[in-house]
Amino acid sequence: MLVAVIVGCEVAFWVVLLAGLIARYPLRRPRLGAALLIAVPVVDLVLLAATMIDLRRGATATFAHGLAAAYLGFSVAFGHSMVRWADQRFAHRFAGGPPPSRPPRYGMARARHEWREWGKGMIGWAVACAVLLAGIAVVGDSERTAELWAWTGRLSVVMAGWLVFWPVAYTVFPKRAPRDA
């Protein structure tokens, strides 16, 4: 059941975002568009409430509960960037805005970009772990929350891998621009 809520929230995120951008640009209703874009985080609150209610009612934490916490954390950390990314493309396509910006591809500028993205990932990790720990506290039974503890480990391994293979790798071995022959 919770997996369906997670999928529904992901779909709702994109539907509300798209509705806000359509209202803002093709329909030329900037206030309505802004209101819809501000409503995007409400989707995360729905997922948080559904997860905590399920745990409070006596459910044993499952993979889906941990996935919900991870989704929430990374949605908080990257949601603004995703909205900005979509807004730039809509503004360019429907309002004559400038072409969307692209991340740097080479050198230390790319390394700084990778560190910034990893930093956002760490914010997502921290929020997800806070939600996981809140779930553990709400349930108060270590047997029923073992899966939530496992998720803190999974997320930590993912963040360590991200650190090594992207920001550190691009810092130590910066990608160089191709030479013109």
Tab-separated table of C-alpha atoms in Angstrom:
chain	number	residue	atom	x	y	z
A	1	MET	CA	0.000	0.000	0.000
A	2	LEU	CA	2.759	2.456	0.926
A	3	VAL	CA	4.547	1.815	-2.363
A	4	ALA	CA	1.390	2.975	-4.143
A	5	VAL	CA	1.411	6.153	-2.030
A	6	ILE	CA	5.069	6.751	-2.941
A	7	VAL	CA	4.323	6.283	-6.649
A	8	GLY	CA	1.235	8.479	-6.332
A	9	CYS	CA	3.267	11.221	-4.647
A	10	GLU	CA	5.934	11.090	-7.355
A	11	VAL	CA	3.247	11.377	-10.045
A	12	ALA	CA	1.524	14.158	-8.088
A	13	PHE	CA	4.838	16.040	-7.780
A	14	TRP	CA	5.256	16.135	-11.561
A	15	VAL	CA	1.554	16.833	-12.249
A	16	VAL	CA	1.465	19.796	-9.845
A	17	LEU	CA	4.799	21.057	-11.192
A	18	LEU	CA	3.614	20.757	-14.795
A	19	ALA	CA	0.280	22.424	-13.961
A	20	GLY	CA	2.136	25.305	-12.311
A	21	LEU	CA	4.405	25.783	-15.303
A	22	ILE	CA	1.539	25.557	-17.804
A	23	ALA	CA	-0.410	28.151	-15.812
A	24	ARG	CA	2.656	30.373	-15.575
A	25	TYR	CA	3.760	30.335	-19.210
A	26	PRO	CA	1.300	29.143	-21.897
A	27	LEU	CA	-1.785	30.331	-19.957
A	28	ARG	CA	-0.032	33.521	-18.765
A	29	ARG	CA	-1.426	33.211	-15.237
A	30	PRO	CA	1.690	33.852	-13.133
A	31	ARG	CA	-0.127	34.060	-9.776
A	32	LEU	CA	-1.900	30.755	-10.323
A	33	GLY	CA	1.367	29.245	-11.526
A	34	ALA	CA	3.208	30.495	-8.439
A	35	ALA	CA	0.483	29.119	-6.160
A	36	LEU	CA	0.717	25.715	-7.807
A	37	LEU	CA	4.502	25.708	-7.625
A	38	ILE	CA	4.349	26.606	-3.939
A	39	ALA	CA	1.984	23.652	-3.465
A	40	VAL	CA	4.568	21.161	-4.777
A	41	PRO	CA	6.031	20.474	-1.281
A	42	VAL	CA	2.550	19.596	0.014
A	43	VAL	CA	2.980	16.287	-1.829
A	44	ASP	CA	5.892	15.487	0.495
A	45	LEU	CA	3.756	16.228	3.547
A	46	VAL	CA	1.146	13.755	2.332
A	47	LEU	CA	3.793	11.037	2.052
A	48	LEU	CA	5.243	11.862	5.464
A	49	ALA	CA	1.791	11.708	7.052
A	50	ALA	CA	0.924	8.405	5.346
A	51	THR	CA	4.199	6.834	6.468
A	52	MET	CA	3.905	7.953	10.079
A	53	ILE	CA	0.222	6.994	10.313
A	54	ASP	CA	1.029	3.521	8.996
A	55	LEU	CA	3.783	3.078	11.588
A	56	ARG	CA	1.636	4.477	14.419
A	57	ARG	CA	-1.125	1.987	13.577
A	58	GLY	CA	1.230	-0.871	14.357
A	59	ALA	CA	2.811	-1.705	11.007
A	60	THR	CA	6.228	-3.294	11.014
A	61	ALA	CA	8.615	-1.119	9.026
A	62	THR	CA	9.253	-2.497	5.559
A	63	PHE	CA	11.452	-1.588	2.629
A	64	ALA	CA	8.669	0.797	1.520
A	65	HIS	CA	8.841	2.784	4.771
A	66	GLY	CA	12.566	3.310	4.266
A	67	LEU	CA	12.025	4.166	0.611
A	68	ALA	CA	9.444	6.761	1.643
A	69	ALA	CA	11.974	8.387	3.998
A	70	ALA	CA	14.637	8.408	1.278
A	71	TYR	CA	12.173	9.887	-1.221
A	72	LEU	CA	11.230	12.613	1.266
A	73	GLY	CA	14.826	13.490	2.074
A	74	PHE	CA	15.984	13.734	-1.492
A	75	SER	CA	12.819	15.501	-2.576
A	76	VAL	CA	13.506	18.181	0.042
A	77	ALA	CA	17.145	18.465	-1.034
A	78	PHE	CA	16.654	18.414	-4.809
A	79	GLY	CA	13.060	19.615	-5.210
A	80	HIS	CA	13.992	23.276	-5.644
A	81	SER	CA	16.646	22.386	-8.234
A	82	MET	CA	14.165	20.242	-10.155
A	83	VAL	CA	11.580	23.023	-10.161
A	84	ARG	CA	14.227	25.512	-11.342
A	85	TRP	CA	15.373	23.056	-14.049
A	86	ALA	CA	11.812	22.649	-15.363
A	87	ASP	CA	11.076	26.374	-15.049
A	88	GLN	CA	14.101	27.312	-17.175
A	89	ARG	CA	13.008	24.948	-19.925
A	90	PHE	CA	9.398	26.157	-19.879
A	91	ALA	CA	10.474	29.814	-19.856
A	92	HIS	CA	12.741	29.172	-22.846
A	93	ARG	CA	10.111	27.202	-24.767
A	94	PHE	CA	6.980	29.241	-24.020
A	95	ALA	CA	8.104	32.707	-22.918
A	96	GLY	CA	11.149	33.474	-25.033
A	97	GLY	CA	13.482	33.074	-22.062
A	98	PRO	CA	17.184	32.402	-22.394
A	99	PRO	CA	18.384	28.890	-23.126
A	100	PRO	CA	18.571	26.736	-19.995
A	101	SER	CA	21.899	26.772	-18.205
A	102	ARG	CA	23.987	23.634	-18.264
A	103	PRO	CA	26.372	22.396	-15.615
A	104	PRO	CA	30.066	22.831	-16.380
A	105	ARG	CA	31.609	19.887	-18.163
A	106	TYR	CA	35.316	20.273	-17.504
A	107	GLY	CA	37.981	21.235	-15.006
A	108	MET	CA	37.580	22.524	-11.503
A	109	ALA	CA	34.255	24.156	-12.369
A	110	ARG	CA	32.912	20.625	-12.902
A	111	ALA	CA	34.463	19.491	-9.627
A	112	ARG	CA	32.798	22.396	-7.769
A	113	HIS	CA	29.478	21.458	-9.385
A	114	GLU	CA	29.892	17.847	-8.248
A	115	TRP	CA	30.710	18.968	-4.677
A	116	ARG	CA	27.626	21.209	-4.661
A	117	GLU	CA	25.380	18.364	-5.857
A	118	TRP	CA	26.886	15.987	-3.304
A	119	GLY	CA	26.266	18.622	-0.631
A	120	LYS	CA	22.600	18.663	-1.626
A	121	GLY	CA	22.674	14.882	-1.449
A	122	MET	CA	24.012	15.121	2.099
A	123	ILE	CA	21.093	17.385	2.988
A	124	GLY	CA	18.788	14.722	1.525
A	125	TRP	CA	20.626	12.057	3.518
A	126	ALA	CA	20.269	14.085	6.738
A	127	VAL	CA	16.537	14.684	6.191
A	128	ALA	CA	15.954	11.025	5.285
A	129	CYS	CA	17.858	9.844	8.356
A	130	ALA	CA	15.900	12.281	10.546
A	131	VAL	CA	12.637	10.847	9.166
A	132	LEU	CA	13.923	7.300	9.709
A	133	LEU	CA	14.914	8.103	13.296
A	134	ALA	CA	11.546	9.777	13.872
A	135	GLY	CA	9.858	6.596	12.647
A	136	ILE	CA	12.007	4.535	14.999
A	137	ALA	CA	11.063	6.820	17.893
A	138	VAL	CA	7.351	6.755	17.001
A	139	VAL	CA	7.256	2.965	16.912
A	140	GLY	CA	9.511	2.425	19.918
A	141	ASP	CA	10.087	-1.263	19.135
A	142	SER	CA	13.485	-2.292	17.767
A	143	GLU	CA	12.119	-5.470	16.174
A	144	ARG	CA	9.509	-3.549	14.174
A	145	THR	CA	11.994	-0.877	13.081
A	146	ALA	CA	14.973	-2.993	12.008
A	147	GLU	CA	14.313	-2.094	8.367
A	148	LEU	CA	14.496	1.630	9.166
A	149	TRP	CA	17.906	1.138	10.785
A	150	ALA	CA	18.999	-0.790	7.689
A	151	TRP	CA	17.993	2.162	5.511
A	152	THR	CA	20.306	4.517	7.398
A	153	GLY	CA	23.151	2.179	6.466
A	154	ARG	CA	22.058	1.895	2.830
A	155	LEU	CA	21.811	5.639	2.426
A	156	SER	CA	25.206	6.114	4.064
A	157	VAL	CA	26.827	3.628	1.660
A	158	VAL	CA	25.222	5.400	-1.312
A	159	MET	CA	26.487	8.779	-0.109
A	160	ALA	CA	30.010	7.406	0.449
A	161	GLY	CA	30.023	5.952	-3.073
A	162	TRP	CA	28.753	9.216	-4.514
A	163	LEU	CA	31.519	11.084	-2.653
A	164	VAL	CA	34.294	8.863	-3.987
A	165	PHE	CA	33.134	8.438	-7.579
A	166	TRP	CA	32.020	11.989	-8.318
A	167	PRO	CA	33.271	14.945	-6.253
A	168	VAL	CA	36.544	13.360	-5.129
A	169	ALA	CA	37.185	11.768	-8.529
A	170	TYR	CA	36.506	15.040	-10.391
A	171	THR	CA	38.723	16.928	-7.936
A	172	VAL	CA	41.657	14.505	-8.133
A	173	PHE	CA	41.245	13.710	-11.838
A	174	PRO	CA	39.532	16.756	-13.379
A	175	LYS	CA	38.033	16.101	-16.782
A	176	ARG	CA	39.824	18.131	-19.420
A	177	ALA	CA	38.243	19.803	-22.417
A	178	PRO	CA	39.045	18.084	-25.701
A	179	ARG	CA	41.818	19.737	-27.685
A	180	ASP	CA	40.954	21.067	-31.102
A	181	ALA	CA	43.056	19.189	-33.644
